[in-house]
PDB file of C-alpha atoms in Angstrom:
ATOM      1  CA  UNK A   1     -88.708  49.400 247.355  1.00  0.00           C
ATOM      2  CA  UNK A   2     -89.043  51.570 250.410  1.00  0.00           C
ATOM      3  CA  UNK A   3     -87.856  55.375 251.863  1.00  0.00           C
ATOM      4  CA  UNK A   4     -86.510  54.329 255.232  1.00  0.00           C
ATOM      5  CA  UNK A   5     -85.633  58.175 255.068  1.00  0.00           C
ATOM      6  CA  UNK A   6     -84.670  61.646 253.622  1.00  0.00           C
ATOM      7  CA  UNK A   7     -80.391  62.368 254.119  1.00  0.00           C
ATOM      8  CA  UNK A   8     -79.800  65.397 254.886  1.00  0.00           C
ATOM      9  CA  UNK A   9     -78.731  68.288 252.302  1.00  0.00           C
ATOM     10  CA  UNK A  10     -76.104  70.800 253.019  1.00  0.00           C
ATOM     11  CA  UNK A  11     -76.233  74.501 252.068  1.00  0.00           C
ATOM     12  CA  UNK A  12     -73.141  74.787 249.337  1.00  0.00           C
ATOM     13  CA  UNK A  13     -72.253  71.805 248.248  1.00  0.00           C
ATOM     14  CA  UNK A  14     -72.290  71.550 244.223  1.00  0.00           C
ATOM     15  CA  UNK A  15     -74.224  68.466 244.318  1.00  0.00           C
ATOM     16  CA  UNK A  16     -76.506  68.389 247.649  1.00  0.00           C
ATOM     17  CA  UNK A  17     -76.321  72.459 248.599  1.00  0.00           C
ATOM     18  CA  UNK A  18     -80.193  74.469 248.654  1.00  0.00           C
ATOM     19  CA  UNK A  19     -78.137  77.556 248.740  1.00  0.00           C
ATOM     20  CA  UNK A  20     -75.846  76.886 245.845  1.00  0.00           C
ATOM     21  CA  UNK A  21     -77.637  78.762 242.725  1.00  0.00           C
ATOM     22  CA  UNK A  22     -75.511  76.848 240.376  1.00  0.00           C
ATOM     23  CA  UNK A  23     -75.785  73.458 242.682  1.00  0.00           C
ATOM     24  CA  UNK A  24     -78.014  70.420 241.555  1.00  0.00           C
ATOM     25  CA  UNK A  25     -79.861  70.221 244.436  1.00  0.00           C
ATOM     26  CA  UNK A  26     -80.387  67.242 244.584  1.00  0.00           C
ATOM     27  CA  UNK A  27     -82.112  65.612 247.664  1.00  0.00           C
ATOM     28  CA  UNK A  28     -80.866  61.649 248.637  1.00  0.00           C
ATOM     29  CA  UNK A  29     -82.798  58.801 249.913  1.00  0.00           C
ATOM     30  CA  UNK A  30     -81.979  55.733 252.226  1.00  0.00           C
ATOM     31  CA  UNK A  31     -83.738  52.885 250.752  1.00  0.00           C
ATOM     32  CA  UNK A  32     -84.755  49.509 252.399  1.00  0.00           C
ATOM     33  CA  UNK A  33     -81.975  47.676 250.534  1.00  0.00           C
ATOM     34  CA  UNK A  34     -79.190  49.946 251.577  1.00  0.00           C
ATOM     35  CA  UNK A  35     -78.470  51.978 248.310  1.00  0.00           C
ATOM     36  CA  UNK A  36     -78.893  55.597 248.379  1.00  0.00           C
ATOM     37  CA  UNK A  37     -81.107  56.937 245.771  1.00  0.00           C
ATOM     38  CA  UNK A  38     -82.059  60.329 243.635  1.00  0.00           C
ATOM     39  CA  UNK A  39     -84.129  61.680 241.297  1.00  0.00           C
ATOM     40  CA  UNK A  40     -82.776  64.822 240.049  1.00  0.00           C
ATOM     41  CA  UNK A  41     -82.252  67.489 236.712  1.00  0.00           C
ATOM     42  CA  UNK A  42     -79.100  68.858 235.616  1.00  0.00           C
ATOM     43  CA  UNK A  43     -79.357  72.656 234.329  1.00  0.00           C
ATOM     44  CA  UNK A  44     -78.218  74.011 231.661  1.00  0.00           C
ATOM     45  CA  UNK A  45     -75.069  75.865 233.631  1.00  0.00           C
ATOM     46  CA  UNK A  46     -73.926  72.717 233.746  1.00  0.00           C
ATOM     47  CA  UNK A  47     -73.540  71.634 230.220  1.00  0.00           C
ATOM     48  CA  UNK A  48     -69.826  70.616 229.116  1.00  0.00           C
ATOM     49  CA  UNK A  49     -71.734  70.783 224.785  1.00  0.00           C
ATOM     50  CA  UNK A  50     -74.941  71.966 224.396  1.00  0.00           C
ATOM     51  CA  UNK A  51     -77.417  69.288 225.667  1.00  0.00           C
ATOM     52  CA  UNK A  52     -74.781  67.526 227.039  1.00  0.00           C
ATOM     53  CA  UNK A  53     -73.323  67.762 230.900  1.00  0.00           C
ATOM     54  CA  UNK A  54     -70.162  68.401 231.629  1.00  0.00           C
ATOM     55  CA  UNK A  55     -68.280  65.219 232.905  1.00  0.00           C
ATOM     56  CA  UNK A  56     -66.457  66.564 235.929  1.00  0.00           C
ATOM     57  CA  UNK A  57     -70.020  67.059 236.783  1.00  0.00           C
ATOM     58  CA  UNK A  58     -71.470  63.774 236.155  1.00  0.00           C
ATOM     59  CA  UNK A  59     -68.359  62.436 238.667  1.00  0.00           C
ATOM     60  CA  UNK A  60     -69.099  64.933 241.266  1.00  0.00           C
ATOM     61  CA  UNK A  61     -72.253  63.186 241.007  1.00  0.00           C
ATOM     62  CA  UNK A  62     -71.576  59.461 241.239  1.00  0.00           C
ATOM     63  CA  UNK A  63     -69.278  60.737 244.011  1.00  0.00           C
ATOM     64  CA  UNK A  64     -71.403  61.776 245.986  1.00  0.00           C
ATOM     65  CA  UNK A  65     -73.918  58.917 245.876  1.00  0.00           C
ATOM     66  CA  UNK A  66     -70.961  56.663 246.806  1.00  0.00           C
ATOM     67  CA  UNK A  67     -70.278  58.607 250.332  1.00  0.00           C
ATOM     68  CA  UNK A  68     -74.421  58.863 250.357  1.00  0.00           C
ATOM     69  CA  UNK A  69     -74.721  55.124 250.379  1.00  0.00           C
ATOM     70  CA  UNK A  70     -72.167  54.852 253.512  1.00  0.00           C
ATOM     71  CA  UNK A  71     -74.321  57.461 255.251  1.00  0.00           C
ATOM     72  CA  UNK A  72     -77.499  54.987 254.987  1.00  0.00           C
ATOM     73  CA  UNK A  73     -76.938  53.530 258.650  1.00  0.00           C
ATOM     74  CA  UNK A  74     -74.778  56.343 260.180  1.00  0.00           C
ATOM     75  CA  UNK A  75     -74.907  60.368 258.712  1.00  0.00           C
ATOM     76  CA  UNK A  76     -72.372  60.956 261.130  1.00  0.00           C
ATOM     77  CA  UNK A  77     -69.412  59.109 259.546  1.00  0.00           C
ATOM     78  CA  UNK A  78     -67.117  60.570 257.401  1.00  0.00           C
ATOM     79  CA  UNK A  79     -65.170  59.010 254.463  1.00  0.00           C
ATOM     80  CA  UNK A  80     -63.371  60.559 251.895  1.00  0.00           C
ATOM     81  CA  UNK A  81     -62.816  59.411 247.984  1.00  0.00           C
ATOM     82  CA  UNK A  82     -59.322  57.878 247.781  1.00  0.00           C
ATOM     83  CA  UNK A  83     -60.287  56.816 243.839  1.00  0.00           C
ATOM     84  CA  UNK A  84     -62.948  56.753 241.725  1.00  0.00           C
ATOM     85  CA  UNK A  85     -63.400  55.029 238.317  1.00  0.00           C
ATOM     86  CA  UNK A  86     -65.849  56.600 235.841  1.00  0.00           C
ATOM     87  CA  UNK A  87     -67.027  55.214 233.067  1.00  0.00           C
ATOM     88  CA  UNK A  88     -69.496  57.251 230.753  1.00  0.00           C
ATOM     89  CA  UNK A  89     -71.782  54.904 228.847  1.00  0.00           C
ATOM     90  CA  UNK A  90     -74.460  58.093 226.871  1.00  0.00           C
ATOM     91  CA  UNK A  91     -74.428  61.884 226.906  1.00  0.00           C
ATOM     92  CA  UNK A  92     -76.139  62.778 230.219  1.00  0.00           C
ATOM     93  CA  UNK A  93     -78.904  65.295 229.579  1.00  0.00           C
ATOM     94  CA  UNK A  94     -79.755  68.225 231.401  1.00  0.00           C
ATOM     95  CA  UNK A  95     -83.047  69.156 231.930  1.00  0.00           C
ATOM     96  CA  UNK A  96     -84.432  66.063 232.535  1.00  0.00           C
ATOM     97  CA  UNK A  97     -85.341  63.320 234.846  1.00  0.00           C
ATOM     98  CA  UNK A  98     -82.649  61.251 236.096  1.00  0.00           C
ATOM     99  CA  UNK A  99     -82.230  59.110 238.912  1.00  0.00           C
ATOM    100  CA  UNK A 100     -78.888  58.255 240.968  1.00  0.00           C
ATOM    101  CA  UNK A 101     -78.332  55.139 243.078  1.00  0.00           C
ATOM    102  CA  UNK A 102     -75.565  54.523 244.672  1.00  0.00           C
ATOM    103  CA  UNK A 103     -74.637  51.048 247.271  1.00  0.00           C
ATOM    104  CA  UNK A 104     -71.700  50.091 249.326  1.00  0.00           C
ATOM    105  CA  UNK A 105     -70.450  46.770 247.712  1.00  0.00           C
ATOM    106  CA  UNK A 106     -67.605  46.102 250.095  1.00  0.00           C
ATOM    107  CA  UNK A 107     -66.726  47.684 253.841  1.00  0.00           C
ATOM    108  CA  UNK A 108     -63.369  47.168 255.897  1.00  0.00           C
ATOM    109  CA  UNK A 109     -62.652  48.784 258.840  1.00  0.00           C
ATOM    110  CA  UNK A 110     -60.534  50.710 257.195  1.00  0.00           C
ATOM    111  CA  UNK A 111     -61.779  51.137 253.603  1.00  0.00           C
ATOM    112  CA  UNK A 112     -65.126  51.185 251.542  1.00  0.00           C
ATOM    113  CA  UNK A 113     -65.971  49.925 248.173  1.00  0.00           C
ATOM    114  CA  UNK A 114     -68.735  51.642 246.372  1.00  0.00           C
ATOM    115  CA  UNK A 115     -70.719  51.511 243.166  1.00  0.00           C
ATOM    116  CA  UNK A 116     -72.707  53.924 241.471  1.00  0.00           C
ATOM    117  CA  UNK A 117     -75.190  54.966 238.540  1.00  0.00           C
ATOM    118  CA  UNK A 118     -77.079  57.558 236.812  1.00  0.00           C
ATOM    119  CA  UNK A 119     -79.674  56.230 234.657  1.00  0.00           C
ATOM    120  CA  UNK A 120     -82.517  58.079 232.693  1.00  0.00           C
ATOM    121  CA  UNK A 121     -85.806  57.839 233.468  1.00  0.00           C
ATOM    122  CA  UNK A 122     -86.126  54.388 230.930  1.00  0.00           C
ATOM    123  CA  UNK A 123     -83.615  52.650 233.804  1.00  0.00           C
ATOM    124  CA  UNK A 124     -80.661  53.104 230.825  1.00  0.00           C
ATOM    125  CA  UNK A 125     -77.542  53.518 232.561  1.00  0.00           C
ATOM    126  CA  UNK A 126     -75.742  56.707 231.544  1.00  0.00           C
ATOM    127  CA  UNK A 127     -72.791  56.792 233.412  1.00  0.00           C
ATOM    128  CA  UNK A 128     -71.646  54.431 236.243  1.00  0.00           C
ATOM    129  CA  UNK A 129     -68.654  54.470 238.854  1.00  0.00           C
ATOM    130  CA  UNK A 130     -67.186  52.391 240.871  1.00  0.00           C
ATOM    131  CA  UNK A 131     -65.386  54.239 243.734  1.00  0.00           C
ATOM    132  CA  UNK A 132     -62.552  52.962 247.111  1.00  0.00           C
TER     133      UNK A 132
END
């Protein structure tokens, strides 16, 4: 599967922000299927038990990736999260490689369903979300 191109990052956003010292900093892909995708690393500031990251974390995460995935055709809309259903399948490491990928599954005018994962580098799913 195919870059059709690098999103954009902001400066101090938690998940996206290059200025954010305690940010993931992670940098989001448009693919050729529509998802958004990731390959990032937790730090260890962001550990809920040691070796493990914290959950609120892990949500801002999948978040994200569902608003990314909407942002594959336009970067100028705007959505916000009305709910978001987590479920956490394995500890998430930090430290490692993990990829994110997130895809629109169902789009209104008015409202958007989205789904997304974090998976280690294996393709296990770690945690997974499903967000309106």
């Amino acid at each position: 599967m195919k870059v059709t191109r690098k999103q954009k990052n902001s400066r101090m956003c938690a998940i996206c922000g290059l200025d954010n010292q305690y940010g993931v900093k992670a940098p989001f892909y448009s693919m050729e299927d529509n998802s958004v995708m990731t390959k990032f690393q937790y730090k260890e500031v962001h550990q809920s038990y040691p070796g493990r990251v914290h959950g609120g974390l892990i949500t801002a995460m999948l978040d994200e990736l569902g608003l990314r995935a909407y942002w594959v055709e336009d970067e100028n809309q705007f959505a916000v999260t009305m709910k978001l259903d987590t479920e956490y399948r394995k500890p998430v490491p930090y430290e490692q490689d993990l990829i994110g990928i997130g895809k629109i599954i169902k789009s209104t005018p008015k409202f958007l369903k989205a789904e997304a994962k974090i998976l280690d580098i294996h393709g296990n799913v770690l945690a997974n979300a499903e967000g309106t």
